[in-house]
Amino acid sequence: MKVPFSLTAAVELEKRREQMLSAIARGLPRLQPVPISDTAVLHIACYGPSLADTWQSLGRPLLSMSGATRWLHDRGVTPDYHIEMDPRADKTPMLTPPVPGVTYLLASVCHPSLFDAVSEERVVLWHVVSSTEEEDEKFLLEHDPGQWQFASGSNVGLGALQIGGALGFRHFEVHGMDGSFQGDRRHAGIHTGKPQKADQTWQVNHKQWYTSRVMANGVAETINALRLYPMFCVFHGDGLTQALVREENIPTACCADETVKAASVRAARAMFVDHTQIQRKDVKCWSAWDAMGCAKFRPEWLERFLTARVENERRRERATFNTGSVGIEAMLQLRAVCEWKRPKVAVEVGTFIGNSTVALEAEHVYTCDQTNDVFPASERITTFPGRSAGEMCEQLVERKVRADLMFIDGRLRNREVPLVKLAARPDAVWIFDDFFAGGKGEANIKKLAPLLPGYGFVGPYPAFKDRSSLAMLVPLS
Amino acid sequence: MKVGFYTVFRHDPIHYTLAARLLASIRKHMPGAEVWHFTDETSPIVLGVDEARRLPHGKMLERRLEHYALCEGDWLLLDTDVILKRDVSDVFEHHFDVALADRNWPHKTPTQEYLLSMPFNTGVCFSRYPGFWADTLTAWRALPEQDWLSEQRAVYQVVRTGAFRVRILDGMVYNYPPKAEDDPCEGAAIVHYKGNRKGWMAA
């Protein structure tokens, strides 16, 4: 999502550097990242107006910010952490007096008066990227070597997600991150910072939200962060950010009232796959598919598949049972995953006119089709026309052939599932077509997943939206 | 008459699917037209076009304008998310250097910003004089912001110079954005599945 406005920093770099030096000189402990837990949850209280509607469902541990810490404490909730990264002095009154028992995570750019205000409490120092990462790295190498710097984004809510990662969390319950006004209110309570005007509008699903340029930028950055980082976020309350989270349908984030999806997001686990370095500019919408080859499709693949599709389409008139074939998008995905996996053996269920067969790049491809016999065998492709998945896989197992990659584009019967599984190597990648509610892909995954412990699920490729319904089960190790 | 469209392959093949549909509509309604694919050094050529022209890789909008500035004679220049519903070669019976469609769509009222800075959508352009596009390219290169809409801003800048004969066409006929997937698009000669409507055309 494009960050809409080009804005300048509130405090000039020279002043921020001065404040960083002052903070470094205080001898405070530094924030040290800890290993990330796959299950622990951090609750984050931002200070948007909707916090007033949802604060009673906050859990612990709790990280808050801005005026939210005092606001919550006044209501009997004492956060565990407070995060601050604004360099301006006008934030200090909101922290005066400090709340006892809170650990204050202060960025070194914060105004010295802020440090003075909380000096009796536990304070941990961290460095936020203030200009460019390279310039800040040089500065820190000179003045505070060996310490971490964190790229937080333009507002403290985003900073909380990054610092939350440093604290060891990947799952977040986010309250009050609205990015919009509620009436004329920008916060749940008093805020001593510079007032902003609700002079921008942003329409989401026929509803007009009022926001400011600064807030609009933060909202766009939030959506981008949700797409780019391996974290799982459930958003509480009602605001522009929450509305966009709902509309953008990000796999790893949702609103709390999307109860089915929220359960799934809360239970989700991050899966990391080795991949060659991918340039960020090549990837518009990060997905595991990108890590497994789809970040870079080669033009020669598209050229070959465009021609192949025309040739294969002519086979359709000879088909006994005329059905659908994979689209060009799915062909590119299959080819890309083959480029990543480099399978010696690929096994396919559902040849039909051969579009997906052509896309499977392996030393040898075995493919079956129970109802059609229109795609010819070749040196590299062994066909099993008129044979079911179970019949083909039984023969492959007898021949001691095991697949590195399985592509299932047919509905598997229960009795043939164990045979199909036997025909795959323990580290095979499984790709399924027609993954949608009620589709054969969903049914096939439900049958196979229990037989594949240690496998992770990858949903359809977001970059292709509803033009490809391929999903995967991939080995996690 | 020649018809030209520009598309390159970066990651998403959707424009190839769209281009194939566009090409089929051109063959159906203007079978005598010569169809050109303008592209870069590596992108595949859309199957079935008559000719292709490649220019080196670069910024898409800049390259597109460079291609347009090489088009001598009568050209219909189209986005790939466009479908012809009938023969439109009769537009060339009029005198103009370039004919552009307006945004007077009652079902999709343009914002103030659009009306003031880019009242003509460039998804459909009838072109006779490449000098118009050469000047547009110059204007575009001088723009401080070269975002996705900058080409249309540059076009309007050149239109306002008064140096070219510009014919304004009815957008409801020559550059019609459908209201819904099942919109029959009655009265439209050229339908433009702009923005999120691409999915309707690709389906």
XYZ file of C-alpha atoms in Angstrom:
680
model
C 0.000 0.000 0.000
C 1.408 3.362 -0.933
C 2.247 5.610 2.007
C 0.231 8.610 0.854
C 2.126 11.660 2.068
C 5.708 12.846 2.065
C 6.262 14.449 5.464
C 9.264 15.853 7.289
C 10.395 14.834 10.776
C 8.962 16.791 13.672
C 12.394 17.469 15.170
C 15.465 18.074 13.048
C 18.177 15.448 12.945
C 20.788 17.504 14.757
C 18.515 17.937 17.758
C 17.606 14.245 17.745
C 21.263 13.251 17.710
C 21.855 15.594 20.647
C 19.086 13.896 22.569
C 20.447 10.461 21.679
C 23.849 11.404 23.102
C 22.212 12.688 26.267
C 20.299 9.427 26.698
C 23.350 7.269 26.005
C 25.260 9.161 28.681
C 22.694 8.153 31.345
C 24.108 4.637 31.557
C 20.744 2.934 31.286
C 20.365 -0.779 30.479
C 19.829 -1.434 26.769
C 16.985 -3.421 25.254
C 18.328 -6.802 24.187
C 16.152 -8.922 21.891
C 15.190 -12.353 23.190
C 14.163 -15.429 21.192
C 10.649 -15.163 19.866
C 7.994 -17.424 21.317
C 5.584 -18.991 18.853
C 2.750 -18.984 21.367
C 3.141 -16.089 23.821
C 0.842 -13.104 23.267
C 1.576 -9.436 23.914
C -1.350 -7.108 24.450
C -0.784 -3.624 23.084
C -2.773 -0.589 24.117
C -2.469 2.291 21.690
C -4.192 5.528 22.574
C -6.813 5.849 19.822
C -10.424 6.633 20.760
C -11.571 3.003 20.487
C -9.397 2.047 23.466
C -12.238 3.427 25.551
C -14.507 0.742 24.055
C -12.211 -2.267 24.414
C -9.801 -1.682 27.316
C -11.698 -4.032 29.589
C -10.675 -6.998 27.450
C -6.958 -6.217 27.677
C -4.806 -9.065 28.901
C -1.227 -9.423 30.075
C 1.587 -8.881 29.462
C 0.555 -5.409 28.392
C 2.539 -2.765 26.527
C 1.062 0.701 26.313
C 2.176 4.103 25.115
C 1.506 7.817 25.026
C -1.318 8.786 27.374
C -2.695 5.238 27.467
C -0.495 4.186 30.391
C -1.862 6.856 32.739
C -5.374 6.417 31.302
C -5.341 2.675 32.005
C -3.766 3.108 35.429
C -6.600 5.497 36.343
C -8.952 2.626 35.539
C -7.099 0.097 37.642
C -4.960 -1.476 34.908
C -1.212 -1.090 35.263
C 0.651 -1.959 32.076
C 3.832 -3.979 32.238
C 5.643 -1.785 29.724
C 5.384 1.714 28.336
C 7.008 2.566 25.040
C 7.972 6.032 23.910
C 9.872 7.267 20.858
C 8.703 10.826 20.201
C 11.561 13.342 20.435
C 9.347 16.253 21.483
C 9.116 17.616 25.002
C 5.338 17.937 24.849
C 4.999 14.200 25.609
C 6.574 14.561 29.046
C 3.457 15.858 30.894
C 1.622 12.632 29.956
C 4.262 10.639 31.827
C 4.326 12.901 34.840
C 4.105 11.450 37.408
C 5.159 8.017 36.171
C 3.092 4.933 36.969
C 4.830 2.739 39.527
C 5.603 -0.792 38.440
C 5.813 0.019 34.726
C 9.019 -0.647 32.804
C 9.608 2.359 30.565
C 11.082 1.477 27.186
C 12.393 4.815 25.977
C 13.991 5.467 22.631
C 17.215 7.405 22.899
C 15.742 10.203 20.731
C 13.237 11.066 23.460
C 13.522 14.475 25.102
C 15.724 14.566 28.238
C 12.766 15.792 30.295
C 11.044 12.457 29.630
C 13.979 10.541 31.082
C 14.011 12.871 34.081
C 10.272 12.344 34.638
C 10.570 8.544 34.898
C 14.025 8.349 36.437
C 12.712 6.688 39.608
C 11.181 3.842 37.630
C 12.775 1.011 35.665
C 13.904 2.429 32.326
C 15.331 0.478 29.398
C 16.922 2.321 26.519
C 16.626 1.435 22.853
C 17.640 3.119 19.630
C 15.122 3.881 16.906
C 16.194 4.516 13.326
C 16.178 8.274 13.160
C 17.402 9.169 9.686
C 18.555 6.319 7.456
C 19.608 2.914 8.737
C 23.095 3.422 7.317
C 23.573 6.871 8.877
C 22.251 5.713 12.239
C 24.457 2.645 12.126
C 27.505 4.889 11.678
C 26.363 7.108 14.553
C 25.799 4.198 16.904
C 29.076 2.521 15.953
C 30.763 5.671 17.154
C 28.676 6.481 20.228
C 27.063 3.241 21.434
C 28.776 0.347 19.678
C 27.361 -3.144 19.833
C 23.789 -2.015 20.482
C 20.698 -2.766 18.454
C 18.742 -0.243 16.450
C 15.102 -0.763 15.568
C 13.253 0.485 12.501
C 9.935 1.434 13.988
C 7.995 3.221 11.289
C 6.498 6.646 11.727
C 4.483 6.177 14.923
C 4.772 4.549 18.318
C 2.039 1.978 17.593
C 4.218 0.549 14.840
C 7.203 0.848 17.141
C 5.318 -1.239 19.712
C 5.012 -4.110 17.225
C 8.738 -4.033 16.500
C 9.732 -3.721 20.155
C 7.199 -6.435 20.913
C 9.242 -8.653 18.629
C 12.379 -7.762 20.559
C 10.572 -8.685 23.759
C 9.970 -12.140 22.297
C 6.477 -11.921 20.856
C 4.994 -12.717 17.495
C 1.335 -12.746 18.497
C -0.316 -9.454 19.360
C -3.736 -8.330 20.559
C -3.867 -4.677 19.512
C -6.223 -2.163 21.045
C -6.756 1.473 20.156
C -4.677 1.483 16.955
C -7.328 3.427 15.076
C -5.529 5.846 12.741
C -8.685 7.966 12.649
C -10.800 10.399 14.596
C -13.940 9.485 16.471
C -15.940 12.691 16.169
C -13.394 15.328 17.080
C -11.398 12.970 19.314
C -8.057 11.557 18.239
C -7.327 9.819 21.525
C -9.148 7.975 24.278
C -8.250 10.721 26.736
C -6.065 13.762 27.243
C -3.085 14.151 24.947
C -0.525 16.883 25.409
C 1.019 16.653 21.958
C 0.466 19.009 19.051
C -3.189 18.842 17.947
C -3.836 17.521 14.467
C -6.691 18.357 12.145
C -9.006 15.729 10.719
C -8.422 17.187 7.282
C -8.107 13.938 5.363
C -10.736 11.392 4.469
C -10.294 7.758 3.579
C -13.145 5.660 2.324
C -13.232 1.975 3.171
C -16.231 -0.109 2.130
C -18.565 2.850 1.682
C -17.642 4.334 5.066
C -15.774 7.626 5.236
C -13.086 7.860 7.940
C -11.582 11.147 9.080
C -7.886 11.219 9.665
C -4.807 13.388 9.307
C -1.839 13.160 6.971
C 0.408 11.816 9.727
C -2.158 9.245 10.790
C -2.931 8.202 7.192
C 0.740 7.474 6.645
C 0.798 5.397 9.816
C -2.214 3.416 8.684
C -0.613 2.555 5.337
C 2.608 1.596 7.083
C 0.663 -0.669 9.433
C -0.919 -2.577 6.550
C 2.502 -2.944 4.934
C 4.051 -4.137 8.202
C 1.311 -6.731 8.596
C 2.079 -8.037 5.117
C 5.846 -8.025 5.498
C 6.608 -9.239 9.009
C 6.142 -12.731 10.457
C 3.660 -11.665 13.128
C 0.035 -12.379 13.907
C -2.208 -9.518 14.975
C -5.789 -9.336 16.155
C -7.140 -5.782 16.204
C -9.755 -4.628 18.669
C -12.030 -1.626 18.358
C -13.278 0.332 15.401
C -11.224 2.740 13.353
C -9.653 3.246 9.950
C -6.835 0.784 10.630
C -9.245 -1.899 11.708
C -11.467 -1.263 8.679
C -8.510 -1.663 6.332
C -7.304 -4.792 8.111
C -10.741 -6.220 7.458
C -10.824 -5.135 3.816
C -7.271 -6.128 2.904
C -7.887 -9.692 4.071
C -4.335 -10.212 5.252
C -3.748 -13.872 6.157
C -1.972 -13.079 9.435
C -4.165 -10.275 10.763
C -7.825 -9.644 11.426
C -10.298 -7.829 13.621
C -11.369 -9.388 16.904
C -14.989 -9.627 15.796
C -13.998 -11.819 12.822
C -14.257 -14.653 15.275
C -13.469 -17.612 13.005
C -10.482 -15.899 11.431
C -9.305 -14.574 14.802
C -9.235 -18.119 16.176
C -7.143 -19.145 13.193
C -4.773 -16.160 13.490
C -4.300 -16.768 17.211
C -3.520 -20.449 16.593
C -1.246 -19.788 13.618
C 2.456 -20.476 13.727
C 5.181 -18.913 11.652
C 6.885 -21.158 9.158
C 10.292 -20.282 7.821
C 11.575 -21.663 4.558
C 15.102 -21.316 3.260
C 15.251 -19.220 0.147
C 17.721 -17.325 -1.942
C 17.804 -13.607 -1.350
C 14.804 -11.802 -2.797
C 14.904 -8.112 -3.626
C 12.135 -6.306 -1.802
C 11.151 -4.431 -4.955
C 10.333 -7.762 -6.619
C 7.704 -8.628 -4.072
C 4.471 -6.692 -3.796
C 2.686 -8.905 -1.328
C 4.860 -11.270 0.690
C 3.831 -14.885 0.931
C 5.485 -18.258 1.473
C 4.940 -18.752 -2.249
C 7.449 -15.968 -2.851
C 9.973 -17.695 -0.620
C 9.440 -20.878 -2.616
C 10.209 -19.449 -6.001
C 7.265 -17.245 -6.901
C 9.010 -13.933 -6.241
C 10.611 -14.151 -9.649
C 8.818 -15.671 -12.598
C 10.934 -15.934 -15.725
C 9.574 -14.429 -18.954
C 10.576 -17.559 -20.860
C 8.222 -19.598 -18.661
C 5.312 -17.352 -19.573
C 6.250 -17.485 -23.231
C 6.367 -21.285 -23.202
C 3.115 -21.627 -21.304
C 1.202 -19.205 -23.526
C 2.099 -21.366 -26.516
C 1.485 -24.617 -24.665
C -1.973 -23.490 -23.606
C -2.986 -22.922 -27.206
C -1.694 -26.370 -28.197
C -3.265 -28.065 -25.186
C -6.612 -26.395 -25.765
C -6.918 -28.339 -29.024
C -6.889 -31.563 -26.985
C -10.080 -30.543 -25.254
C -12.322 -31.618 -28.143
C -11.028 -35.204 -27.761
C -11.695 -35.288 -24.025
C -14.248 -37.757 -22.702
C -15.070 -35.493 -19.792
C -14.645 -31.795 -20.404
C -13.618 -29.989 -17.240
C -11.548 -27.015 -16.156
C -7.808 -26.604 -16.472
C -5.379 -24.602 -14.375
C -4.858 -20.977 -15.337
C -1.642 -19.365 -16.490
C -1.071 -18.081 -12.959
C -1.122 -21.585 -11.491
C 1.225 -22.803 -14.236
C 3.744 -20.124 -13.270
C 3.438 -21.054 -9.603
C 3.978 -24.750 -10.307
C 6.998 -23.993 -12.451
C 8.441 -21.633 -9.846
C 8.075 -24.139 -7.013
C 9.762 -26.747 -9.224
C 12.595 -24.281 -9.793
C 12.951 -23.921 -6.022
C 12.483 -27.606 -5.118
C 14.296 -29.123 -8.136
C 12.299 -32.365 -7.935
C 13.725 -35.515 -9.472
C 10.204 -36.938 -9.543
C 6.927 -35.053 -9.756
C 3.619 -36.909 -9.501
C 0.377 -35.393 -10.697
C -3.230 -36.455 -10.213
C -5.424 -34.996 -12.938
C -3.685 -34.653 -16.310
C -6.651 -33.529 -18.438
C -5.261 -31.466 -21.354
C -1.837 -31.168 -19.755
C -1.454 -27.518 -18.783
C -0.235 -28.346 -15.295
C 1.770 -31.317 -16.624
C 3.696 -28.977 -18.883
C 4.378 -26.673 -15.942
C 5.853 -29.409 -13.748
C 9.578 -29.281 -14.307
C 11.199 -32.446 -12.961
C 13.541 -35.113 -14.220
C 10.462 -37.248 -14.603
C 6.755 -36.594 -14.288
C 4.154 -39.287 -13.611
C 0.589 -38.210 -14.269
C -2.788 -39.907 -14.162
C -6.295 -39.082 -15.306
C -9.172 -41.420 -14.483
C -11.497 -40.187 -17.242
C -9.439 -38.666 -20.035
C -6.648 -39.819 -22.334
C -5.662 -36.832 -24.451
C -2.166 -35.924 -23.299
C 0.683 -37.918 -24.822
C 3.486 -39.586 -22.917
C 7.084 -38.707 -23.707
C 10.579 -39.531 -22.564
C 10.126 -37.264 -19.547
C 6.433 -37.821 -18.898
C 4.792 -41.146 -18.060
C 1.013 -41.032 -18.322
C -1.543 -43.263 -16.645
C -4.698 -42.626 -18.688
C -7.862 -44.172 -17.317
C -6.175 -44.805 -13.977
C -7.075 -43.384 -10.597
C -4.634 -41.772 -8.206
C -4.574 -44.924 -6.088
C -3.889 -47.167 -9.084
C -1.057 -44.982 -10.327
C 0.528 -44.621 -6.889
C 0.293 -48.361 -6.239
C 2.331 -48.950 -9.384
C 4.829 -46.235 -8.462
C 5.329 -47.723 -5.000
C 5.923 -51.146 -6.574
C 8.537 -49.612 -8.862
C 10.075 -47.877 -5.829
C 9.397 -44.442 -7.330
C 8.868 -41.711 -4.775
C 7.839 -38.149 -5.535
C 9.633 -35.019 -4.403
C 6.628 -32.989 -5.485
C 2.973 -34.030 -5.586
C 0.364 -32.048 -7.476
C -3.196 -33.082 -6.718
C -5.874 -31.814 -9.107
C -8.518 -34.459 -8.593
C -10.709 -35.512 -5.698
C -8.966 -38.264 -3.714
C -11.080 -41.107 -2.403
C -10.533 -42.020 1.227
C -9.203 -45.490 0.410
C -6.537 -44.168 -1.949
C -5.136 -41.505 0.393
C -2.665 -43.871 2.170
C -1.374 -45.094 -1.222
C -0.929 -41.563 -2.509
C 0.943 -40.645 0.649
C 3.205 -43.693 0.273
C 4.215 -42.524 -3.194
C 5.708 -39.325 -1.743
C 9.067 -38.850 -0.085
C 8.999 -37.717 3.564
C 10.141 -34.227 2.512
C 7.906 -33.888 -0.544
C 6.061 -30.671 -1.287
C 2.333 -31.138 -1.846
C 0.386 -28.718 -4.038
C -3.391 -28.819 -4.360
C -5.682 -27.106 -6.855
C -9.167 -25.822 -6.032
C -8.502 -24.799 -2.472
C -11.645 -22.916 -1.483
C -14.615 -23.643 0.744
C -16.166 -26.877 -0.515
C -13.514 -27.357 -3.199
C -11.623 -30.594 -3.805
C -8.397 -28.928 -2.693
C -9.826 -28.249 0.736
C -11.184 -31.806 0.951
C -7.871 -33.326 -0.134
C -5.875 -31.283 2.375
C -8.227 -32.310 5.181
C -7.622 -35.960 4.276
C -3.857 -35.745 3.886
C -2.836 -33.256 6.582
C -3.335 -35.723 9.482
C -0.914 -38.086 7.716
C 1.701 -35.349 7.363
C 2.743 -34.225 10.837
C 5.498 -31.642 10.688
C 3.957 -30.049 7.613
C 2.701 -26.486 7.396
C -0.176 -25.165 5.346
C 0.267 -22.393 2.776
C -2.931 -20.852 1.438
C -3.505 -19.454 -2.028
C -1.046 -16.870 -3.330
C -2.346 -13.422 -2.355
C -0.626 -11.742 -5.324
C -2.961 -13.613 -7.673
C -6.041 -12.985 -5.531
C -8.818 -15.219 -6.859
C -7.108 -16.191 -10.116
C -5.269 -19.139 -8.576
C -6.628 -21.539 -5.997
C -3.413 -23.502 -5.421
C -2.529 -24.287 -1.821
C 0.359 -26.264 -0.351
C 1.431 -28.539 2.441
C 5.158 -28.086 2.934
C 7.622 -29.725 5.318
C 8.533 -27.368 8.134
C 12.081 -28.527 8.849
C -5.584 1.582 -39.234
C -3.293 0.121 -36.642
C -4.078 -0.817 -33.082
C -1.363 -0.773 -30.453
C -1.219 -1.789 -26.839
C 1.635 -1.760 -24.378
C 2.261 -4.489 -21.861
C 5.302 -5.990 -20.201
C 5.705 -8.994 -17.959
C 7.052 -8.236 -14.532
C 5.340 -10.709 -12.233
C 1.608 -10.936 -12.872
C 0.507 -12.480 -16.180
C -2.959 -10.967 -15.975
C -2.225 -8.438 -18.704
C -1.479 -11.280 -21.088
C -4.848 -12.813 -20.330
C -6.446 -9.408 -20.850
C -4.465 -8.746 -24.022
C -5.661 -12.039 -25.477
C -9.280 -10.985 -24.839
C -8.605 -7.534 -26.286
C -7.031 -9.085 -29.372
C -10.000 -11.413 -29.857
C -12.374 -8.422 -29.765
C -10.258 -6.519 -32.307
C -10.231 -9.503 -34.659
C -13.970 -9.834 -34.304
C -14.930 -6.207 -34.900
C -12.041 -4.785 -36.925
C -10.545 -7.789 -38.737
C -8.606 -5.547 -41.105
C -6.710 -3.755 -38.357
C -3.011 -4.431 -37.877
C -2.353 -5.149 -34.205
C 0.928 -4.259 -32.527
C 2.289 -5.247 -29.130
C 4.652 -2.664 -27.627
C 6.907 -4.133 -25.001
C 10.400 -4.388 -23.517
C 13.430 -6.528 -24.255
C 12.425 -9.718 -22.454
C 8.647 -9.890 -22.132
C 6.915 -12.537 -24.249
C 4.969 -11.325 -27.252
C 1.210 -11.771 -27.001
C 0.214 -14.634 -29.255
C -1.613 -13.636 -32.403
C -0.500 -10.010 -32.820
C 0.705 -8.898 -36.237
C 3.786 -7.016 -35.113
C 5.761 -6.284 -31.991
C 8.082 -3.456 -31.101
C 10.581 -3.716 -28.272
C 12.285 -0.888 -26.449
C 14.832 -1.309 -23.658
C 13.672 -1.874 -20.089
C 12.760 1.227 -18.149
C 9.987 3.073 -16.359
C 6.731 1.752 -17.751
C 4.987 5.071 -18.314
C 8.038 6.549 -19.971
C 8.463 3.567 -22.268
C 4.791 3.586 -23.196
C 4.985 7.228 -24.216
C 8.150 6.513 -26.172
C 6.321 3.797 -28.061
C 3.385 6.099 -28.719
C 5.736 8.798 -29.991
C 6.890 6.390 -32.702
C 3.376 5.804 -34.033
C 2.999 7.569 -37.401
C -0.390 7.508 -39.107
C -3.768 6.372 -37.784
C -3.411 4.465 -34.552
C -5.872 3.315 -31.930
C -3.811 3.079 -28.734
C -5.378 0.979 -26.000
C -4.812 -0.300 -22.503
C -4.945 -4.089 -22.278
C -7.995 -4.019 -20.000
C -10.167 -2.845 -22.871
C -12.659 -4.691 -25.074
C -14.032 -3.510 -28.404
C -17.769 -3.936 -28.846
C -17.905 -2.660 -32.428
C -15.797 -1.215 -35.220
C -14.585 2.265 -34.207
C -12.538 3.110 -37.296
C -15.171 5.721 -38.230
C -13.654 8.017 -35.587
C -10.814 8.598 -38.035
C -13.246 10.188 -40.500
C -12.888 13.361 -38.414
C -9.945 15.737 -38.390
C -7.750 15.640 -35.322
C -4.211 15.054 -34.126
C -5.445 13.052 -31.179
C -8.902 12.069 -29.949
C -9.378 11.387 -26.256
C -12.373 10.210 -24.259
C -13.761 12.237 -21.379
C -14.679 10.998 -17.922
C -18.342 12.033 -18.073
C -19.613 8.804 -16.578
C -22.737 9.398 -14.510
C -22.158 6.144 -12.610
C -18.549 6.960 -11.785
C -18.300 10.665 -11.134
C -14.700 11.844 -11.249
C -13.306 13.713 -8.253
C -12.377 17.376 -8.353
C -8.699 16.402 -8.623
C -9.365 14.294 -11.703
C -11.487 16.949 -13.389
C -8.934 19.670 -12.817
C -5.728 17.847 -13.625
C -6.556 14.828 -15.795
C -10.032 14.958 -17.319
C -9.108 12.440 -20.035
C -8.411 8.807 -19.324
C -5.657 7.528 -21.634
C -6.861 3.950 -21.778
C -8.294 4.706 -25.226
C -6.559 7.158 -27.567
C -7.070 7.707 -31.277
C -3.803 9.129 -32.573
C -2.709 10.665 -35.855
C 0.256 12.774 -34.903
C 3.154 11.331 -32.894
C 4.310 14.848 -32.049
C 1.548 15.014 -29.468
C 3.065 12.045 -27.659
C 6.586 13.407 -28.025
C 5.454 16.569 -26.248
C 3.613 14.512 -23.635
C 6.797 12.567 -22.993
C 8.713 15.814 -22.502
C 6.041 17.099 -20.135
C 6.008 13.821 -18.203
C 9.763 13.804 -17.753
C 9.514 17.282 -16.217
C 6.865 16.295 -13.671
C 8.055 16.284 -10.050
C 5.958 13.219 -9.236
C 5.846 10.393 -11.747
C 3.189 8.237 -10.158
C 0.703 6.014 -11.914
C -1.547 8.936 -12.894
C 1.234 11.241 -14.055
C 0.883 10.265 -17.707
C -2.687 11.529 -17.713
C -1.612 14.772 -16.071
C 1.055 15.213 -18.725
C -1.478 14.553 -21.490
C -3.758 17.272 -20.163
C -0.871 19.710 -19.885
C -0.134 19.210 -23.573
C -3.817 19.415 -24.529
C -4.041 22.782 -22.787
C -1.165 24.219 -24.789
C -3.547 24.420 -27.733
C -0.760 23.305 -30.058
C -2.654 20.206 -31.228
C -6.084 19.515 -32.649
C -7.733 17.480 -29.937
C -11.119 15.874 -30.425
C -12.992 14.960 -27.254
C -14.981 11.761 -27.443
C -17.910 10.706 -25.291
C -16.488 8.544 -22.512
C -19.783 6.686 -22.195
C -19.244 5.384 -25.737
C -15.502 5.196 -26.265
C -14.134 4.508 -22.791
C -16.932 2.991 -20.751
C -16.149 1.502 -17.301
C -18.779 -1.160 -16.514
C -20.961 -0.660 -13.464
C -20.938 -4.353 -12.546
C -19.658 -7.654 -13.834
C -22.942 -8.325 -15.618
C -23.333 -4.792 -17.005
C -24.489 -5.247 -20.642
C -22.597 -2.031 -21.528
C -25.291 -0.976 -23.948
C -24.294 1.856 -26.192
C -20.609 1.415 -25.479
C -18.220 0.881 -28.380
C -15.194 0.392 -26.160
C -15.449 -0.983 -22.641
C -12.628 -0.268 -20.235
C -12.296 -2.653 -17.300
C -10.204 -0.178 -15.378
C -9.011 -0.705 -11.826
C -10.702 -3.497 -9.912
C -12.848 -4.333 -12.917
C -9.952 -6.224 -14.525
C -11.060 -9.322 -12.681
C -14.399 -9.179 -14.538
C -12.647 -9.130 -17.877
C -10.184 -11.874 -16.941
C -12.847 -14.211 -15.568
